[in-house]
Amino acid sequence: MINCLSYGKPFETMAVVEKVAPAEALTHFSFEKKTVDGVPSLVFTYELSPEDIVYGLGETMHGINKRGYRYIIFNTDDPHHSDNMPSLYGAHNFIVVDGREHFGVFFDTPARVVFDIDSKGDGLLTVYCETEDLKLYQLEGDTSYAITKEFLGVIGQSYVPPLWAFGYGQSRWGYKSASDISTVAAKYEKAGIPLDFICADIDYMDRFIDFTVHPKRFPDMKGFCRFMGSRGVHLVPIIDAGIKIEPGNPVYEEGVKNDYFCKRSDGKNFGAAVWPGLTHFPDFCKPEARRWFGRQFKTLTDQGIEGFWIDMNEPATFWLEPGTPAAEWTPVPDEERLTPESKRADEYHRFYHDYDGRRMVNYDVHNVFGHFMAMGSGEGLNEVLPDHRYLLFSRSSYVGTHRYAGIWTGDNHSDWLMLKRNLTQMPGLNMVGLLYSGADTGGFGGNVSRELLLRWNALSDFTPLFRNHSYKCAIRQECYRFNGVSDFRDVISLRYRLLPYLYSEFVKAALAQDMYMKPLGFAWPEDETARRCEDQLLVGENIMIAPVLEKGAEGREVYLPVAMTEVRFDGRDFATRKVPAGTYTVNVPLNEVVFWILPDRCVPVANKLCMSTKDMDLADVSLLGDGSSYDQYRDDGYTKDVSEKNIVHLTK
Ligand code: MIG
């Protein structure tokens, strides 16, 4: 059961796309309208019971259970990831309370929202929405999983990227030219490690200007894409939010002419410096500006490019154009506003959007900027690529972004905590439909160790987006640069042997508006150990994973809620054995991956290893596990007609 309560004049975020009945009353929470730190707010409070778990909040720090901390949902570009970070890049205000009562709530507002989930140990869950305009969706159901599925049912179906987007991707801020990129591809080939895409970071552009290609570094982009494509490798360039202010830049000129940019309080176009220097931000709140921005991708798709990542869309800025009028209003600072994150909060009071004729300061609609950019980009790509699916992943997002794009979790670090956070963020992201997601494998900032990179690959084997990406000042992080390259080949090979299953489960989850990665508590809600489990996940319907997440560990303890089939992959063969329910210690050498198949289930694995999905035969599979059949989704990997009719019933 789902219903919706409205407060004030809610902003249309386009998160929910199905009709939802109006609510008669607020349930579970007590409510107060009051001014908090100078901001008129809507405040909701619920008293948690000791046994309650709180799931959700998408891309946030801490564990799968969000209880015990305070989260500030205000999209932020801050590369210093740690558990102390109250804000990340996305805004996913959906939570499910699981315990004495079961219910879900989605606070649908583009404004700043603070979730205090029992941070003081007083059992209070208090949600401060810094707005007087809100849609509050209330969900009831018997289990957290049922409630989540109900929510996924109203926010629309996940976008489905092409098959190659499920292959292994290599990236680095620092690849500068066509020759840099083809060298990386050649080295992967030589190392015998499969590869499907390489990302081009900002250096491929002419002076970091969106929708341009550096004439010297990529003298023949079309020819280069064709050449790479023949080797099974796709190029995935980055696009940033800001449009460089420069006469002669056609995107800038068109944007000015048609009034597509965000405004200052004096009505002039707002200027902020990002990578290309001073830029204007497209006003993605305007449907016509979104459509216009989306169509710009044609410049690059005409060169043979079919995948992109979109960045800096919180939006992130370096400094504002001198002379930008001061903010008309800023809230009284509270503790968090005095942290580095908030030193810049003032800038979001200094530019404006035109939303359906209403002038709105960015601060009040801040959390949908990246979402609307992704929406425009996805719709544009759909239009300019009439015959193929596109790959698109965004840094910033809101609920609903999944209909157009996936996300990556931003500038994490090469440390073991971030590996854990990669795992704990996945269920929350899946709860808001963001199935196509993943972290910078190996970590973005800092220097990765061989051991950490191998263990991280073993987790990313299962995340839909599997991309190794790093900061230009970190040590080089391509797998072939480390000793004992065959260990990397062994671990990444699993991805390609499992792709028939992973791709099938992803598409089936998208079609059914279901989750692809789930916490154990969603499958075994009565099992207290499963409910509290923070380091194992379900992948699709049939696999459980328990990755090694500790430095120096030779294996780990694993909890099996029921008896399962243990599968050990050594880079070549799958060894299976039955293991009883309960806890046991599994040994996992650095070049191996162990996972578990649920009872009476099967998992299709590719019989042959291919070096890119271009050569993959999704039908050449064997079934592992003690079930007798599997319903496999398979298609050509790029057709836009993704539907149940492509499901094939396989039997042993
Ligand atoms: O200010 O494009 O999160 O993945 O490599 C940094 C350069 C801008 C941030 C992204 C990161 C990317 C980097 N970008």
XYZ file of C-alpha atoms and ligand atoms in Angstrom:
666
model
C 0.000 0.000 0.000
C 1.326 3.414 -0.935
C -0.166 6.867 -0.581
C 0.984 10.449 -0.769
C 0.608 13.504 1.468
C 1.268 16.958 0.037
C 2.559 19.976 1.925
C 2.524 23.427 0.334
C 3.191 23.579 -3.403
C 5.495 20.618 -4.062
C 8.131 20.849 -6.745
C 7.768 18.192 -9.460
C 10.995 16.172 -9.197
C 9.728 13.493 -11.575
C 10.791 10.802 -9.134
C 7.423 9.061 -9.035
C 5.827 8.298 -12.391
C 2.807 6.201 -11.414
C -0.396 7.543 -9.968
C -0.432 7.312 -6.181
C -3.577 7.767 -4.079
C -3.693 10.745 -1.712
C -3.197 9.935 1.959
C -5.843 10.694 4.546
C -3.370 11.276 7.315
C 0.258 11.129 8.317
C 1.098 7.719 9.759
C 3.852 6.614 12.156
C 5.480 10.050 12.449
C 4.653 13.060 14.534
C 4.910 16.321 12.637
C 5.909 19.888 13.333
C 6.315 22.912 11.124
C 9.086 25.044 12.547
C 12.104 27.180 11.839
C 15.365 25.283 12.305
C 18.616 27.280 12.171
C 16.774 30.074 10.418
C 15.159 27.793 7.842
C 11.409 27.170 7.756
C 11.217 23.379 7.875
C 8.900 20.425 8.011
C 10.049 18.116 10.800
C 8.975 14.483 11.177
C 9.770 12.307 14.177
C 9.366 8.593 14.835
C 10.393 6.675 17.918
C 12.462 3.651 16.963
C 12.344 0.427 18.935
C 15.620 -1.170 19.973
C 15.245 -3.936 17.375
C 14.539 -1.589 14.451
C 16.818 -1.447 11.452
C 16.596 1.492 9.065
C 17.367 0.624 5.445
C 17.796 3.016 2.546
C 19.275 6.463 1.857
C 20.951 5.225 -1.323
C 24.373 6.750 -1.745
C 25.385 7.523 1.840
C 28.142 6.394 4.171
C 27.954 3.969 7.099
C 26.459 0.533 6.718
C 23.418 -1.120 5.225
C 21.637 -0.333 8.494
C 21.622 3.466 8.606
C 20.843 3.644 12.305
C 23.129 5.537 14.674
C 24.142 8.453 12.461
C 23.106 11.768 10.973
C 22.981 12.283 7.210
C 22.722 15.571 5.343
C 21.153 15.090 1.954
C 22.602 17.941 -0.051
C 24.500 16.889 -3.160
C 28.159 17.630 -2.679
C 31.452 17.212 -4.509
C 33.877 16.295 -1.745
C 36.632 13.811 -2.559
C 37.593 13.169 1.066
C 35.474 10.099 1.536
C 35.222 8.708 5.039
C 32.428 7.648 7.325
C 32.422 11.201 8.678
C 31.011 12.571 5.439
C 27.398 13.538 5.982
C 26.756 14.218 2.268
C 27.755 12.596 -1.005
C 26.730 13.194 -4.615
C 23.208 11.806 -4.696
C 19.896 12.468 -2.927
C 17.889 9.325 -2.249
C 15.444 10.197 0.539
C 13.813 6.794 0.776
C 13.997 4.802 4.017
C 12.365 1.646 5.318
C 11.926 1.012 9.022
C 12.177 -2.702 9.767
C 11.391 -4.117 13.193
C 8.457 -3.585 15.491
C 6.642 -2.029 12.549
C 7.432 -2.169 8.856
C 6.929 0.927 6.758
C 8.649 3.036 4.142
C 8.776 6.782 3.553
C 10.012 8.848 0.653
C 10.561 12.555 1.283
C 10.216 13.944 -2.208
C 11.800 17.377 -2.259
C 14.787 18.817 -4.123
C 15.712 20.814 -0.987
C 18.214 19.925 1.745
C 17.005 17.162 4.055
C 18.656 16.008 7.277
C 18.046 12.485 8.545
C 18.970 12.024 12.176
C 18.605 8.288 12.637
C 19.089 7.808 16.356
C 22.482 9.549 16.307
C 22.208 10.438 19.979
C 21.080 7.011 21.067
C 17.708 8.344 22.159
C 15.856 6.154 19.673
C 14.558 9.126 17.710
C 14.400 9.143 13.949
C 13.969 12.793 13.003
C 13.787 14.065 9.448
C 14.230 17.788 8.851
C 13.066 18.886 5.410
C 14.256 22.421 4.699
C 11.197 23.373 2.743
C 7.507 24.031 3.172
C 6.711 22.200 -0.061
C 6.913 18.443 0.056
C 5.385 15.262 -1.228
C 5.580 12.563 1.388
C 5.025 9.018 0.153
C 4.037 6.504 2.819
C 4.374 2.775 2.214
C 3.075 -0.190 4.171
C 3.863 -3.858 3.686
C 4.709 -7.039 5.532
C 8.433 -6.940 4.862
C 11.059 -4.380 3.913
C 11.506 -6.150 0.614
C 7.779 -5.986 -0.197
C 7.733 -2.282 0.716
C 10.767 -1.607 -1.456
C 9.241 -3.443 -4.408
C 6.124 -1.344 -4.044
C 8.284 1.769 -4.161
C 10.248 0.538 -7.181
C 6.889 -0.056 -8.846
C 6.004 3.654 -8.787
C 9.347 5.195 -9.793
C 9.553 3.489 -13.185
C 11.747 0.946 -14.854
C 15.537 1.077 -14.765
C 17.297 1.948 -17.974
C 19.163 -0.965 -19.533
C 22.611 -0.276 -20.952
C 24.104 -2.391 -23.756
C 25.784 -5.708 -22.976
C 29.264 -4.230 -23.397
C 28.571 -1.914 -20.430
C 28.644 -5.061 -18.266
C 32.167 -5.874 -19.381
C 35.309 -4.678 -17.631
C 36.176 -0.989 -18.019
C 39.471 0.795 -17.490
C 39.698 4.488 -16.753
C 42.114 7.040 -15.396
C 42.183 10.767 -15.046
C 45.334 11.350 -17.073
C 44.814 9.453 -20.341
C 45.456 12.238 -22.780
C 45.419 10.956 -26.317
C 44.273 8.284 -28.708
C 47.677 6.690 -28.391
C 47.495 6.638 -24.543
C 44.188 4.842 -24.812
C 45.164 2.341 -27.472
C 48.292 1.522 -25.453
C 46.125 0.661 -22.460
C 43.946 -1.580 -24.639
C 46.990 -3.287 -26.142
C 48.502 -3.940 -22.713
C 45.287 -5.498 -21.464
C 45.215 -7.672 -24.539
C 48.806 -8.732 -23.992
C 48.066 -9.542 -20.358
C 45.142 -11.715 -21.469
C 42.681 -9.706 -19.377
C 39.278 -9.108 -20.989
C 38.255 -5.505 -21.581
C 35.146 -3.818 -23.003
C 35.574 -0.098 -22.529
C 38.037 2.644 -21.715
C 36.893 5.962 -20.320
C 38.242 9.233 -21.595
C 38.470 11.842 -18.835
C 38.486 15.622 -19.406
C 41.789 15.671 -21.314
C 40.198 14.330 -24.520
C 38.395 17.660 -24.943
C 39.716 20.816 -26.488
C 40.574 22.907 -23.403
C 37.963 20.983 -21.389
C 35.109 22.365 -23.498
C 32.074 20.057 -23.599
C 31.212 18.458 -26.940
C 34.616 19.124 -28.446
C 37.511 16.779 -29.191
C 41.136 17.870 -28.883
C 42.310 18.193 -32.493
C 45.901 17.053 -31.864
C 45.319 14.359 -29.275
C 42.455 12.775 -31.204
C 43.058 13.835 -34.815
C 40.619 11.237 -36.184
C 38.104 10.368 -33.504
C 35.825 8.492 -35.868
C 38.622 6.335 -37.235
C 39.914 5.760 -33.720
C 36.525 4.589 -32.455
C 36.202 2.255 -35.431
C 39.680 0.836 -34.801
C 39.014 0.356 -31.067
C 35.613 -1.111 -31.822
C 37.173 -3.726 -34.058
C 39.197 -4.809 -30.994
C 36.027 -4.967 -28.916
C 36.769 -1.825 -26.901
C 34.354 1.111 -26.619
C 35.449 4.633 -25.800
C 33.433 6.322 -23.031
C 34.109 10.071 -22.798
C 33.195 12.351 -19.905
C 30.868 15.355 -20.168
C 30.788 18.067 -17.485
C 27.892 20.270 -16.448
C 29.319 23.716 -17.281
C 29.360 25.225 -20.774
C 32.452 27.342 -21.437
C 31.782 31.044 -21.897
C 33.577 31.765 -25.134
C 32.391 33.473 -28.294
C 32.613 30.932 -31.076
C 31.642 28.033 -28.810
C 28.370 27.109 -30.541
C 26.873 25.485 -27.440
C 27.524 28.641 -25.431
C 26.138 30.876 -28.165
C 22.989 28.823 -28.640
C 22.439 28.617 -24.897
C 22.682 32.392 -24.524
C 20.464 33.036 -27.535
C 17.733 30.723 -26.293
C 18.032 31.679 -22.650
C 18.931 28.185 -21.448
C 21.321 29.108 -18.616
C 20.913 29.587 -14.872
C 20.582 33.193 -13.731
C 22.044 35.474 -11.059
C 19.756 37.569 -8.890
C 20.264 40.541 -11.244
C 18.969 38.493 -14.192
C 22.331 38.008 -15.930
C 23.549 34.522 -16.795
C 25.332 33.008 -13.813
C 29.054 32.393 -14.260
C 31.137 29.875 -12.323
C 34.602 28.534 -13.005
C 35.071 24.834 -13.508
C 37.652 22.944 -15.650
C 37.276 25.011 -18.854
C 37.406 28.308 -16.943
C 34.258 30.400 -16.642
C 31.119 28.528 -17.588
C 27.369 28.865 -17.555
C 25.251 26.073 -16.135
C 22.368 24.920 -18.295
C 19.117 25.383 -16.415
C 18.159 21.722 -16.416
C 14.881 22.630 -14.699
C 13.690 23.928 -18.082
C 12.465 21.058 -20.278
C 13.583 22.812 -23.466
C 17.100 23.358 -22.033
C 17.279 19.671 -21.093
C 16.269 18.622 -24.594
C 18.746 21.020 -26.157
C 21.588 19.763 -23.962
C 20.714 16.147 -24.763
C 20.871 16.787 -28.488
C 24.479 18.045 -28.167
C 25.642 14.459 -27.679
C 25.118 13.971 -31.403
C 28.490 15.665 -32.047
C 30.108 12.677 -30.335
C 27.726 9.879 -31.284
C 28.383 10.870 -34.915
C 31.982 9.813 -34.266
C 30.842 6.333 -33.241
C 30.643 6.875 -29.459
C 27.784 5.182 -27.591
C 28.659 5.659 -23.932
C 29.276 8.626 -21.620
C 29.800 9.551 -17.995
C 28.525 12.893 -16.744
C 30.390 14.707 -14.002
C 30.497 17.874 -11.848
C 26.707 17.932 -11.750
C 25.993 18.611 -8.080
C 26.916 21.134 -9.552
C 30.562 21.522 -8.486
C 32.332 24.857 -8.913
C 35.799 26.223 -8.215
C 34.853 29.887 -7.789
C 32.147 32.294 -8.875
C 32.488 35.005 -11.475
C 33.679 38.187 -9.740
C 30.753 40.556 -9.396
C 28.182 37.833 -8.797
C 25.632 39.509 -6.518
C 25.627 38.335 -2.926
C 23.012 35.895 -1.754
C 19.618 37.423 -1.056
C 19.177 35.017 1.803
C 21.323 32.437 3.571
C 20.387 30.366 6.540
C 21.978 30.853 9.944
C 24.916 28.465 10.086
C 24.568 25.405 12.251
C 27.392 23.053 13.175
C 27.441 21.207 9.868
C 27.317 24.388 7.874
C 30.694 25.287 9.348
C 32.359 22.188 7.888
C 34.239 22.495 4.569
C 31.193 21.147 2.778
C 29.202 24.127 3.894
C 31.761 26.869 3.416
C 30.571 26.834 -0.152
C 26.888 26.511 0.637
C 26.520 30.236 0.026
C 27.112 29.832 -3.712
C 23.955 27.792 -4.051
C 22.047 30.859 -2.833
C 23.470 32.909 -5.669
C 21.986 31.377 -8.775
C 18.482 30.681 -9.935
C 16.413 28.312 -11.984
C 13.259 28.867 -13.925
C 10.938 26.093 -12.955
C 7.660 26.306 -14.827
C 7.782 30.100 -14.629
C 8.687 30.059 -10.921
C 12.062 31.595 -10.058
C 13.799 29.205 -7.673
C 17.161 29.624 -5.998
C 19.437 26.629 -6.559
C 19.623 25.946 -2.819
C 15.936 25.082 -2.780
C 16.081 22.742 -5.794
C 19.712 21.773 -5.399
C 19.290 18.014 -5.247
C 17.720 17.597 -8.691
C 20.355 19.400 -10.778
C 22.298 16.251 -11.652
C 19.098 14.243 -11.969
C 17.703 16.618 -14.564
C 21.052 16.685 -16.375
C 20.973 12.881 -16.547
C 17.392 13.003 -17.749
C 18.237 15.412 -20.576
C 21.341 13.413 -21.483
C 19.533 10.066 -21.496
C 16.603 11.328 -23.506
C 18.980 13.000 -25.949
C 21.053 9.852 -26.375
C 17.945 7.825 -26.946
C 17.053 10.195 -29.737
C 20.459 10.472 -31.392
C 21.138 6.725 -31.166
C 17.965 5.379 -32.727
C 19.190 1.802 -33.162
C 21.401 1.123 -30.139
C 21.116 1.333 -26.370
C 23.509 3.817 -24.767
C 25.732 3.636 -21.697
C 25.364 6.572 -19.328
C 26.421 6.974 -15.726
C 26.202 10.127 -13.706
C 27.936 11.345 -10.569
C 24.979 13.223 -9.121
C 21.498 11.724 -8.976
C 18.084 11.819 -7.364
C 15.317 9.241 -7.148
C 14.178 8.623 -10.734
C 17.600 9.059 -12.336
C 17.687 5.289 -12.909
C 15.195 5.624 -15.762
C 17.901 7.408 -17.780
C 21.284 6.477 -16.352
C 23.287 4.648 -13.743
C 25.749 6.203 -11.309
C 29.241 5.713 -10.013
C 29.877 6.536 -6.378
C 32.427 9.294 -6.957
C 35.890 10.004 -5.629
C 36.453 7.210 -3.120
C 39.889 6.189 -1.848
C 42.204 3.241 -2.207
C 41.492 1.939 1.260
C 39.733 -1.036 2.787
C 36.897 0.978 4.321
C 35.914 2.242 0.878
C 35.820 -1.343 -0.373
C 33.337 -2.093 2.404
C 31.333 1.011 1.590
C 31.134 -0.102 -2.028
C 29.375 -3.212 -0.759
C 27.121 -1.443 1.756
C 26.032 1.243 -0.729
C 24.776 -1.206 -3.320
C 21.517 -2.249 -1.593
C 20.536 1.356 -0.868
C 21.123 2.304 -4.493
C 19.092 -0.670 -5.679
C 16.255 0.400 -3.363
C 15.850 3.531 -5.495
C 16.186 1.693 -8.791
C 19.835 2.597 -9.457
C 20.733 -0.928 -10.502
C 23.478 0.107 -12.899
C 26.023 1.347 -10.411
C 29.470 0.672 -9.055
C 32.446 2.323 -7.397
C 35.848 3.303 -8.733
C 37.372 -0.153 -8.440
C 40.718 0.052 -6.666
C 39.821 3.483 -5.330
C 40.105 6.922 -6.941
C 42.388 8.824 -4.545
C 45.479 7.367 -2.886
C 47.743 4.536 -3.936
C 46.212 1.120 -4.290
C 48.043 -2.018 -3.220
C 48.088 -5.191 -5.287
C 46.137 -7.002 -2.608
C 43.427 -4.337 -2.328
C 43.003 -4.174 -6.093
C 42.613 -7.945 -6.359
C 40.055 -8.067 -3.563
C 38.206 -5.083 -5.031
C 38.056 -6.762 -8.438
C 36.511 -9.763 -6.706
C 33.658 -7.555 -5.430
C 33.286 -5.559 -8.653
C 32.947 -8.856 -10.530
C 29.334 -8.670 -9.334
C 28.453 -4.952 -9.630
C 26.833 -3.978 -12.953
C 29.333 -1.161 -13.465
C 32.848 -2.622 -13.140
C 35.329 0.159 -13.793
C 38.862 0.665 -12.515
C 39.364 4.441 -12.228
C 41.944 6.592 -10.459
C 43.129 10.103 -9.760
C 45.894 11.490 -11.954
C 48.249 11.908 -8.974
C 47.745 8.378 -7.659
C 50.007 5.537 -8.803
C 48.967 3.922 -12.060
C 46.250 1.418 -11.315
C 45.831 -0.695 -14.468
C 45.898 -4.377 -13.510
C 48.750 -5.190 -15.898
C 51.104 -2.927 -13.938
C 51.242 -5.264 -10.952
C 53.290 -8.369 -10.361
C 51.641 -11.692 -11.000
C 49.277 -10.438 -13.665
C 47.728 -13.884 -14.035
C 46.029 -13.411 -10.647
C 44.205 -10.386 -12.052
C 43.285 -12.340 -15.146
C 41.859 -15.109 -12.968
C 39.681 -12.759 -10.952
C 38.399 -10.687 -13.894
C 37.768 -13.845 -15.927
C 35.018 -14.692 -13.468
C 33.131 -11.600 -14.592
C 33.072 -12.828 -18.168
C 32.238 -16.432 -17.263
C 29.346 -15.179 -15.096
C 28.091 -12.547 -17.532
C 25.269 -14.710 -18.938
C 23.880 -14.826 -15.397
C 24.702 -11.248 -14.340
C 23.283 -9.698 -17.501
C 20.175 -11.872 -17.336
C 19.559 -11.067 -13.669
C 20.094 -7.363 -14.281
C 17.628 -7.188 -17.138
C 15.067 -9.358 -15.357
C 15.331 -7.107 -12.273
C 14.905 -4.033 -14.475
C 11.860 -5.502 -16.242
C 10.247 -6.583 -12.980
C 11.172 -3.276 -11.269
C 12.989 -5.278 -8.656
C 16.396 -5.078 -6.972
C 19.504 -6.677 -8.469
C 21.591 -6.569 -5.257
C 19.840 -7.104 -1.929
C 20.787 -7.239 1.737
C 20.408 -10.701 3.297
C 17.656 -9.395 5.564
C 15.424 -8.879 2.523
C 15.494 -12.599 1.758
C 15.500 -13.949 5.334
C 13.667 -11.317 7.409
C 13.086 -13.726 10.295
C 16.764 -14.604 10.605
C 18.401 -12.156 13.022
C 21.946 -12.916 11.836
C 20.922 -12.348 8.228
C 19.163 -9.102 9.182
C 22.293 -7.767 10.893
C 24.672 -8.907 8.164
C 26.680 -5.975 6.767
C 29.242 -7.734 4.602
C 27.381 -10.195 2.394
C 24.827 -9.566 -0.365
C 22.490 -11.353 -2.705
C 23.285 -10.856 -6.382
C 20.248 -11.525 -8.512
C 17.894 -14.232 -7.332
C 20.350 -17.091 -7.056
C 23.776 -15.977 -5.827
C 25.086 -14.863 -2.450
C 28.469 -13.156 -2.160
C 30.731 -12.702 0.859
C 33.813 -10.878 -0.435
C 37.066 -10.700 1.501
C 37.152 -7.141 2.848
C 40.105 -7.194 5.246
C 43.749 -6.525 4.571
C 45.971 -9.550 4.995
C 43.056 -11.968 5.335
C 43.412 -15.405 3.820
C 39.691 -15.856 3.839
C 36.773 -14.970 6.049
C 33.851 -16.143 8.055
C 30.664 -16.606 6.059
C 27.110 -16.948 7.261
C 24.728 -19.177 5.329
C 21.095 -18.727 6.356
C 20.332 -22.000 4.523
C 22.411 -24.794 3.024
C 23.963 -23.669 -0.273
C 26.303 -24.736 -3.056
C 29.729 -23.194 -2.618
C 31.359 -22.297 -5.930
C 35.079 -21.699 -6.139
C 36.546 -20.204 -9.315
C 40.301 -20.403 -9.812
C 40.476 -18.561 -13.114
C 39.746 -21.658 -15.158
C 37.359 -24.079 -13.473
C 34.378 -23.965 -11.177
C 34.571 -26.329 -8.197
C 31.305 -26.847 -6.358
C 30.358 -28.511 -3.077
C 27.356 -28.471 -0.766
C 27.725 -26.640 2.520
C 25.261 -26.747 5.417
C 23.526 -23.711 6.919
C 25.444 -21.838 9.595
C 28.773 -20.094 9.925
C 32.039 -21.406 8.546
C 35.428 -20.114 7.533
C 36.272 -20.092 3.874
C 39.780 -19.807 2.529
C 40.079 -17.473 -0.475
C 43.495 -17.106 -2.156
C 44.058 -13.774 -3.897
C 43.503 -15.194 -7.368
C 40.261 -16.992 -6.541
C 36.667 -15.952 -6.052
C 34.168 -17.901 -3.977
C 30.405 -17.379 -4.115
C 27.330 -19.375 -3.169
C 24.288 -20.590 -5.065
C 20.982 -20.757 -3.220
C 19.286 -24.143 -2.850
C 17.274 -25.473 -5.788
C 18.643 -22.773 -8.059
C 20.900 -22.742 -11.079
C 23.362 -20.236 -12.469
C 24.355 -20.241 -16.139
C 28.086 -19.757 -16.742
C 29.796 -19.222 -20.078
C 31.655 -22.291 -21.290
C 34.350 -20.198 -22.916
C 36.221 -17.136 -21.783
C 36.054 -14.261 -24.261
C 38.286 -11.196 -24.341
C 35.360 -8.794 -24.807
C 31.576 -9.130 -24.958
C 31.829 -8.641 -28.724
C 32.805 -12.313 -28.898
C 30.416 -13.512 -26.246
C 27.855 -16.188 -26.981
C 25.216 -15.832 -24.272
C 23.724 -19.169 -25.320
C 26.905 -21.216 -24.843
C 26.416 -21.877 -21.136
C 26.365 -24.650 -18.534
C 24.219 -24.665 -15.426
C 25.830 -24.740 -11.972
C 23.946 -25.349 -8.723
C 21.530 -28.002 -7.502
C 18.418 -26.657 -9.234
C 17.230 -28.061 -12.527
C 16.454 -25.018 -14.654
C 17.104 -21.324 -15.233
C 15.160 -18.654 -17.086
C 17.787 -16.740 -19.012
C 17.285 -13.311 -20.495
C 19.411 -13.032 -23.611
C 19.423 -10.827 -26.659
C 21.879 -9.241 -29.078
C 23.098 -6.934 -26.337
C 22.080 -3.658 -27.935
C 18.530 -3.942 -29.199
C 16.146 -1.405 -27.677
C 13.346 -3.918 -27.542
C 14.146 -5.292 -24.092
C 11.242 -7.493 -23.058
C 10.231 -10.781 -21.441
C 9.947 -12.413 -24.818
C 13.735 -12.737 -24.776
C 13.648 -15.070 -21.773
C 14.668 -18.649 -22.567
C 13.901 -21.570 -20.267
C 17.079 -23.628 -19.785
C 17.086 -27.086 -18.222
C 19.937 -29.287 -17.100
O 37.328 17.980 -10.229
O 37.358 14.817 -14.526
O 34.616 12.312 -9.855
O 36.044 10.685 -11.621
O 38.325 11.791 -12.834
C 37.490 16.612 -10.492
C 38.272 14.642 -13.487
C 36.688 16.235 -11.695
C 35.765 14.231 -10.686
C 35.301 12.843 -10.968
C 36.490 11.993 -11.338
C 37.181 12.569 -12.535
C 37.603 14.014 -12.254
N 36.443 14.803 -11.854
